[in-house]
Coordinates of C-alpha atoms in Angstrom, one line a residue:
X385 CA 44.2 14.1 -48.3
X386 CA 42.2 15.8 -45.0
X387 CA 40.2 14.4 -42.7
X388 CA 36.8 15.3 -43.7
X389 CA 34.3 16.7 -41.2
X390 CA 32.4 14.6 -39.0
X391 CA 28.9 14.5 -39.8
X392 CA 27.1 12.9 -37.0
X393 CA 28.6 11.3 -33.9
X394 CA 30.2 7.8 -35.0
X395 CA 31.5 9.8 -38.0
X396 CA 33.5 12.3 -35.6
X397 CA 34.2 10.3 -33.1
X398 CA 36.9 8.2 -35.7
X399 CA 38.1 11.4 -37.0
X400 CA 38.6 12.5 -33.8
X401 CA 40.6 9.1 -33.7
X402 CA 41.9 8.9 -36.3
X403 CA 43.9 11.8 -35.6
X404 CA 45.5 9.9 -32.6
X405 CA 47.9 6.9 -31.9
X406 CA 45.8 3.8 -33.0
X407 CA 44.0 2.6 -30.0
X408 CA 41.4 1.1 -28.8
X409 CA 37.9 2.0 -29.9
X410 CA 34.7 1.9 -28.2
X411 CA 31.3 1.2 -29.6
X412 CA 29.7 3.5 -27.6
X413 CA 29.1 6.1 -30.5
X414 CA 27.6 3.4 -32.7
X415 CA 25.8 1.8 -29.6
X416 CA 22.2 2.5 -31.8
X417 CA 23.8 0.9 -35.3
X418 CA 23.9 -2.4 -33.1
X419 CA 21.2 -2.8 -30.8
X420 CA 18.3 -1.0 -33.4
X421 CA 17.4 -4.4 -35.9
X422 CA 14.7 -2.1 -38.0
X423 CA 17.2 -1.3 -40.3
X424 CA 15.6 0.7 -43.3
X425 CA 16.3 1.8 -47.1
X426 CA 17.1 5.2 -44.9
X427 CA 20.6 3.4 -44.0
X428 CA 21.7 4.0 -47.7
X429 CA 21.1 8.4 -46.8
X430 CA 22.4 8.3 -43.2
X431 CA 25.1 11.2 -43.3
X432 CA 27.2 9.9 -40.3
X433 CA 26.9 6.1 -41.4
X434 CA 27.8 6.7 -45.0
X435 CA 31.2 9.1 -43.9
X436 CA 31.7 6.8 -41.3
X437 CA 32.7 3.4 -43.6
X438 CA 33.9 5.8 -46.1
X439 CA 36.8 7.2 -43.9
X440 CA 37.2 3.4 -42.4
X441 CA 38.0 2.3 -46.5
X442 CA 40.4 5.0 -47.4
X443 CA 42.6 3.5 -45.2
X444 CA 43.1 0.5 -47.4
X445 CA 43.7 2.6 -50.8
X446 CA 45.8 5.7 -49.9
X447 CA 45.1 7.0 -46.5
X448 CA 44.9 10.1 -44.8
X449 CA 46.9 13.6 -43.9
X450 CA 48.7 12.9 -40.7
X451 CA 47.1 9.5 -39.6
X452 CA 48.8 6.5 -38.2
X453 CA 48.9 4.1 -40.9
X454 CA 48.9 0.9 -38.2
X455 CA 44.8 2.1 -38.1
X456 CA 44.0 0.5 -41.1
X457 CA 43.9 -3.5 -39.0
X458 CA 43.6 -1.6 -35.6
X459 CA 40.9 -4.7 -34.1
X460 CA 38.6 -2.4 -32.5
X461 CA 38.3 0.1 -35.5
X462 CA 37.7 -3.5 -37.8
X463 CA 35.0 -4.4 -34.9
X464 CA 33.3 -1.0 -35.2
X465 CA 33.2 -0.6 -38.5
X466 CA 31.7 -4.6 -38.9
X467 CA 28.8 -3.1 -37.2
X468 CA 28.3 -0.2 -39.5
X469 CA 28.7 -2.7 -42.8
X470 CA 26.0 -4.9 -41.2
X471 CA 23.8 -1.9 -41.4
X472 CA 24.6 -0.9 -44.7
X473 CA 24.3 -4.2 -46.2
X474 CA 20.5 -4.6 -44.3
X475 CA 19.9 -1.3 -46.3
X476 CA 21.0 -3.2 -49.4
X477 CA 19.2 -6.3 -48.7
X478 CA 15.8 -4.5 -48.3
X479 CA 15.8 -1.9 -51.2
X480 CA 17.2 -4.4 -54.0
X481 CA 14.7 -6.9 -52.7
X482 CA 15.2 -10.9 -53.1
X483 CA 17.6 -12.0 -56.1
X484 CA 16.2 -14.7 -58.1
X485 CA 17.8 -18.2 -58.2
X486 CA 19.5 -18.6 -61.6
X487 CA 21.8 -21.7 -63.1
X488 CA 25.2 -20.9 -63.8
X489 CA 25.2 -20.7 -67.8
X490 CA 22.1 -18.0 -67.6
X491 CA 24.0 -15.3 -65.8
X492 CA 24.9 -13.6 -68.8
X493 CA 21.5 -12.8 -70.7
X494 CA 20.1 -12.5 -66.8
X495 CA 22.3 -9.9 -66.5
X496 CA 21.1 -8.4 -69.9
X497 CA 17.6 -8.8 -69.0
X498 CA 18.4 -6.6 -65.4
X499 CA 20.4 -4.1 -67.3
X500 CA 17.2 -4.1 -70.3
X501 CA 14.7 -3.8 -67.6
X502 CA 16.1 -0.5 -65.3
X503 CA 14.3 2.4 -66.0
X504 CA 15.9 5.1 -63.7
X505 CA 16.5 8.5 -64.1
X506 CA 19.0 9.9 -66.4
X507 CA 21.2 12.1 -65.3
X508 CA 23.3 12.0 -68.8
X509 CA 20.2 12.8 -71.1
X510 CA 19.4 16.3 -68.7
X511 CA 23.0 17.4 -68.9
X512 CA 22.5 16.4 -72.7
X513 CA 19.3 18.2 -73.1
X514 CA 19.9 21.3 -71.0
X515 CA 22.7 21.4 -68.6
X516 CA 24.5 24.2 -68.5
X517 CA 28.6 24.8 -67.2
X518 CA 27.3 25.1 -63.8
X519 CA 25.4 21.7 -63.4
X520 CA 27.9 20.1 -65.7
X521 CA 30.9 21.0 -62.6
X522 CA 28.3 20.2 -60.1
X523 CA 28.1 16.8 -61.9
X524 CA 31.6 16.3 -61.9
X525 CA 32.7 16.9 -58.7
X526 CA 30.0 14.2 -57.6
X527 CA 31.1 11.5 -59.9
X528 CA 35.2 12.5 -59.2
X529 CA 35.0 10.8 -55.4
X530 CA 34.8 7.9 -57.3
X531 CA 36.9 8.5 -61.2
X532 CA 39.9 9.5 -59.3
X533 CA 40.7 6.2 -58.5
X534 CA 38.2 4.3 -60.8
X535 CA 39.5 1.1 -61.6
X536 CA 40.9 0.7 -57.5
X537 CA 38.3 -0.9 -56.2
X538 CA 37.1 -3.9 -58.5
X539 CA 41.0 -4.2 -58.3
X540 CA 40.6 -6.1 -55.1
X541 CA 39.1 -8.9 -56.9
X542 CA 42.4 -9.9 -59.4
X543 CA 44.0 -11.9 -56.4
X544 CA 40.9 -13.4 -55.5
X545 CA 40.0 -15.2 -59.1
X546 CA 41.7 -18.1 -61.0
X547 CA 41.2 -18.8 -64.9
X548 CA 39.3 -17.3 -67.3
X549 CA 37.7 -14.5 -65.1
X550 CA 40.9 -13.6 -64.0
X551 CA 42.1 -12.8 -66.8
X552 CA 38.8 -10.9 -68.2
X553 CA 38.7 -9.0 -65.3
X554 CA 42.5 -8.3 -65.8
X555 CA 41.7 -7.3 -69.8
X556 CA 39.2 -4.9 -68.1
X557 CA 41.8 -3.3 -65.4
X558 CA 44.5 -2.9 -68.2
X559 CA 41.8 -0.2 -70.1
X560 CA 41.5 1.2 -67.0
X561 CA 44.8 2.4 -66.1
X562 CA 45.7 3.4 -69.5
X563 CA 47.8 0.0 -70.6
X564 CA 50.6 1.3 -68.0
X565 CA 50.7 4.7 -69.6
X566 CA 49.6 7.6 -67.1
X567 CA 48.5 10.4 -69.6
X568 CA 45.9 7.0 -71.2
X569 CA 45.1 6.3 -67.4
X570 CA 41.2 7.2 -67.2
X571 CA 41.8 8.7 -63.8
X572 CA 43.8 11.0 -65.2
X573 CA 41.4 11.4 -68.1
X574 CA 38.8 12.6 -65.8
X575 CA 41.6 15.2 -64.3
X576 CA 41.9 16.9 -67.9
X577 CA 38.5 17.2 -68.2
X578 CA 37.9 18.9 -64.1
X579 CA 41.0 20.7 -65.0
X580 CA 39.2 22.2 -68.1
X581 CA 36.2 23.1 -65.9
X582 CA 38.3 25.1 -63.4
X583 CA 37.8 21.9 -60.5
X584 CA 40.1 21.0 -57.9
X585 CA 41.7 17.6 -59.1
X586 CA 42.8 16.7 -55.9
X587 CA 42.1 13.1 -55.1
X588 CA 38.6 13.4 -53.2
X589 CA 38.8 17.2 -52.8
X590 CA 34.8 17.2 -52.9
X591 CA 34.0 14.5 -50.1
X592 CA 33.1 17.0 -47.6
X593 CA 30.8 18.5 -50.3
X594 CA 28.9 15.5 -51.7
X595 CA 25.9 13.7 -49.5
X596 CA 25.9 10.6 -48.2
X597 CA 24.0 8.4 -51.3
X598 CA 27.2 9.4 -53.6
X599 CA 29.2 8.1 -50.6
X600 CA 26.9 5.3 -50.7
X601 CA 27.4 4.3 -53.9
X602 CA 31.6 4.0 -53.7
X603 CA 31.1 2.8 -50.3
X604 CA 29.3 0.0 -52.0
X605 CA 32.3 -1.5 -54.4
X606 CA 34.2 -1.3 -51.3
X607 CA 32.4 -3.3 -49.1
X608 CA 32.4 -5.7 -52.2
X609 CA 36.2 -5.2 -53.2
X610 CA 37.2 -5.5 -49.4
X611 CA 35.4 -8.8 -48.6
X612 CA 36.2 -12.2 -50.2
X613 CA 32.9 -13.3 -49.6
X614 CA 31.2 -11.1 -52.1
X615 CA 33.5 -11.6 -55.0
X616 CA 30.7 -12.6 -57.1
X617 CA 29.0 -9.2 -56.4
X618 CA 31.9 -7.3 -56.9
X619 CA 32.0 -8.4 -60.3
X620 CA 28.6 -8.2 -61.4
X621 CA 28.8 -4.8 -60.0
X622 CA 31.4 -4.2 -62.3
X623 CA 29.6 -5.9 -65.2
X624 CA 26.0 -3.9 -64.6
X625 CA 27.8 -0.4 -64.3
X626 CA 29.9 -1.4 -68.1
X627 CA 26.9 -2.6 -69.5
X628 CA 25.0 0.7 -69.0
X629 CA 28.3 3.0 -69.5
X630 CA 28.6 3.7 -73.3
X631 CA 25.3 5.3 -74.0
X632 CA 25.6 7.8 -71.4
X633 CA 29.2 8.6 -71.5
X634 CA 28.2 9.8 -75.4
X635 CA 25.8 12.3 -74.0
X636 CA 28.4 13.3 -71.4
X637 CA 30.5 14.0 -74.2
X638 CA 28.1 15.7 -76.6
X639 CA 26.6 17.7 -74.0
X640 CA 30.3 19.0 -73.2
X641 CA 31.2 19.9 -76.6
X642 CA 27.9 21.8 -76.6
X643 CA 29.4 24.1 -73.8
X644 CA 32.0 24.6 -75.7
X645 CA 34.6 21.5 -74.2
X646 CA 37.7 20.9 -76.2
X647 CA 38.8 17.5 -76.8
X648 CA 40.9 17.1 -74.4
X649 CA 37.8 18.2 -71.3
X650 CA 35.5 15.6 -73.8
X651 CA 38.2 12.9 -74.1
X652 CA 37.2 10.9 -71.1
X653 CA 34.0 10.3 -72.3
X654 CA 34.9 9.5 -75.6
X655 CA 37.2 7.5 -74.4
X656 CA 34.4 5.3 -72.6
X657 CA 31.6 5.0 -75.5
X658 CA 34.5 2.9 -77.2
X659 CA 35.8 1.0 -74.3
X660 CA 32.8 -0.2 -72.9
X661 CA 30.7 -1.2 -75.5
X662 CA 33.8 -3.7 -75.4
X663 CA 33.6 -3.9 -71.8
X664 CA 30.2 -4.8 -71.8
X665 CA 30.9 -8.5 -73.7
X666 CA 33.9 -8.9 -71.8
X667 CA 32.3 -8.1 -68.3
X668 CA 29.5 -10.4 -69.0
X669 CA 30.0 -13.2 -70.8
X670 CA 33.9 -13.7 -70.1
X671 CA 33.8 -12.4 -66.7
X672 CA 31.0 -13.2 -64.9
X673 CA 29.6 -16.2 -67.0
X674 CA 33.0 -17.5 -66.4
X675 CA 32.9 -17.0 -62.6
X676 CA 29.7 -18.7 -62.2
X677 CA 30.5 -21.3 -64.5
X678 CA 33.7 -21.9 -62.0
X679 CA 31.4 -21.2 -59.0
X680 CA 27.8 -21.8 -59.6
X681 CA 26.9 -21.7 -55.8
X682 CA 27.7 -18.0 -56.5
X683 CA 25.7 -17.0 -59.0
X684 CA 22.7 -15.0 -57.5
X685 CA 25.9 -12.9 -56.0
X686 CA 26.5 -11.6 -59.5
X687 CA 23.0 -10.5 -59.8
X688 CA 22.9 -9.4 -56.4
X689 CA 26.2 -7.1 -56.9
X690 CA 24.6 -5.7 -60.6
X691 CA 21.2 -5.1 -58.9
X692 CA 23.1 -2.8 -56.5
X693 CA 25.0 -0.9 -58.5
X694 CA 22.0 0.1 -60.9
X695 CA 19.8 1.0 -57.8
X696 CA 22.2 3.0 -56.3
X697 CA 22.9 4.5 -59.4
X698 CA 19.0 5.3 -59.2
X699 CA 19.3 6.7 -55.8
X700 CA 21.8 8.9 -56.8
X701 CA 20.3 10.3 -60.1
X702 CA 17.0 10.8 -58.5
X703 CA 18.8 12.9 -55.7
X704 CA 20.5 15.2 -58.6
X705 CA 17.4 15.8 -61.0
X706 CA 15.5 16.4 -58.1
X707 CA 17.6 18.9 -56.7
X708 CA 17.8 20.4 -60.1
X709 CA 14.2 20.6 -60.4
X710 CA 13.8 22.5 -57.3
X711 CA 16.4 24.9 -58.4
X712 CA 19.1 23.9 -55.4
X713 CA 22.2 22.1 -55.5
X714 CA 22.5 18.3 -55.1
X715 CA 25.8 19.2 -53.0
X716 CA 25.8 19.8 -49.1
X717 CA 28.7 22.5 -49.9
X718 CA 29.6 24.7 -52.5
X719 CA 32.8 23.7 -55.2
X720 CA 35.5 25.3 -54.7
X721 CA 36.9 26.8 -58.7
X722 CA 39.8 28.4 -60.2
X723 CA 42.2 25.6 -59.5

């Protein structure tokens, strides 16, 4: 996978660097992301800080084309990139707003209540209404950044969980990846289905092409995935984006079939209005009611992790219709077909 472009001056400086023998970095590119404390909702759209941690993470799932593996602990890269998280999770802070305190054994219908109560934009119910084949591959070369490695990130938080949410998370994971069987794996799902819609399936062949809130939004799991302090988030993360998965993946589905998908471009879909009305139960009661159960210190984490996912998810769909209503594209470059 290729360095993408730089797109501002922190984000090409390190893959300038990246393209080097690990060093040391400076912080002179990034000199504003520390000294400027008026961090705003903006943070979550800035197109340098957005690529920026996104190239920084890749280095902890599969890497990139030609760079020294030693930079994924280089100390000065960690440093800089601490600086850019602090940002990003400033942004979080001030557009979820404050979490409510809750008691341990009311996480689960709290959750439910959050989930009940978002109202955002659809993006599934206009592709199901009346999106067409182009807005349909438009779609899916937004959401593949993160469905070609799906299950990857909420990964991170199996070592970091004992018990009963352990293994609820681990019930979740084994869906994921297909019970060990690649053609069931739902990354490779997704591939059949960008395959059928003449997309490049290359893993994050569109990163250069989508803007920085979809980078946002996989950044996010990340920065939960990557740091033991916000297991808790990490799984009600994962919990808010199951509980509001089945409904919409049937409208992905039916709205393929309607442009004339065969099963095996609809299967992904289909494969996701079964598994996550399961998911849903699993995710909340036996996953994050038992982790707060186990941790109760923790709990407003959960919400604070399921409260980000669903308003990213916002910031996201809002970006897409809206494009679509002005009659543009919601990517910064065009999709490359006939792969």
């Amino acid at each position: 996978m290729r360095l993408p472009v730089g797109r501002g001056p922190a984000s090409a400086m390190l893959v300038e660097a990246l393209s080097g023998v690990p060093g040391r970095l400076s912080f002179d590119a990034v000199e504003g992301w520390r000294t400027d404390e008026s961090v705003d909702v903006a943070a979550i759209g800035d197109e340098d800080l957005q690529l920026f941690l996104f190239v920084c993470y890749e280095l902890h799932y599969r890497g990139w084309d030609g760079v020294d593996e030693r930079w994924e602990w280089e100390p000065s890269l960690l440093a800089v990139r601490a600086v850019a998280e602090h940002r990003f999770e400033s942004a979080l802070r001030r557009v979820v707003g404050p979490v409510p305190a809750v008691e341990a054994d009311d996480v689960p219908s709290t959750l439910g209540t959050l989930v009940a109560d978002d109202d955002g934009p659809s993006i599934a119910a206009e592709l199901h209404r009346r999106g067409d084949l182009e807005r349909f591959r438009e779609f899916v070369a937004q959401r593949s950044v993160y469905h070609l490695k799906e299950a990857d990130p909420h990964s991170w938080g199996i070592p970091r969980l004992d018990g009963p949410a352990k293994a609820a998370l681990v019930e979740i994971q084994m869906d994921e990846y297909g019970r060990g069987q690649l053609p069931r794996m739902h990354a490779e799902l997704f591939r059949d289905t960008m395959r059928w819609l003449g997309l490049d399936t290359g893993y994050h062949a569109y990163v250069d092409s989508v803007p920085a809130v979809t980078l946002a939004a996989n950044n996010l799991i990340s920065l939960f995935g990557l740091h033991r302090r916000w297991r808790g988030a990490l799984l009600g993360h994962l919990a808010a984006f199951e509980m509001t998965s089945s409904l919409p993946n049937r409208r992905y589905g039916d709205a393929l079939r309607r442009l004339g998908g065969p099963p095996e471009a609809t299967r992904f879909y289909d494969e996701h209005v079964v598994a996550d009305a399961v998911h849903e139960q699993i995710a909340a009661y036996d996953l994050c009611g038992s982790f707060a159960a186990a941790e109760p210190a923790r709990a407003a984490d959960v919400l604070f992790g399921a409260a980000c996912c669903l308003t990213l998810d916002r910031l996201v769909a809002e970006h897409v219709l809206t494009s679509w209503a002005q009659q543009r594209s919601s990517l910064r470059l065009p999709i490359a077909l006939g792969h």
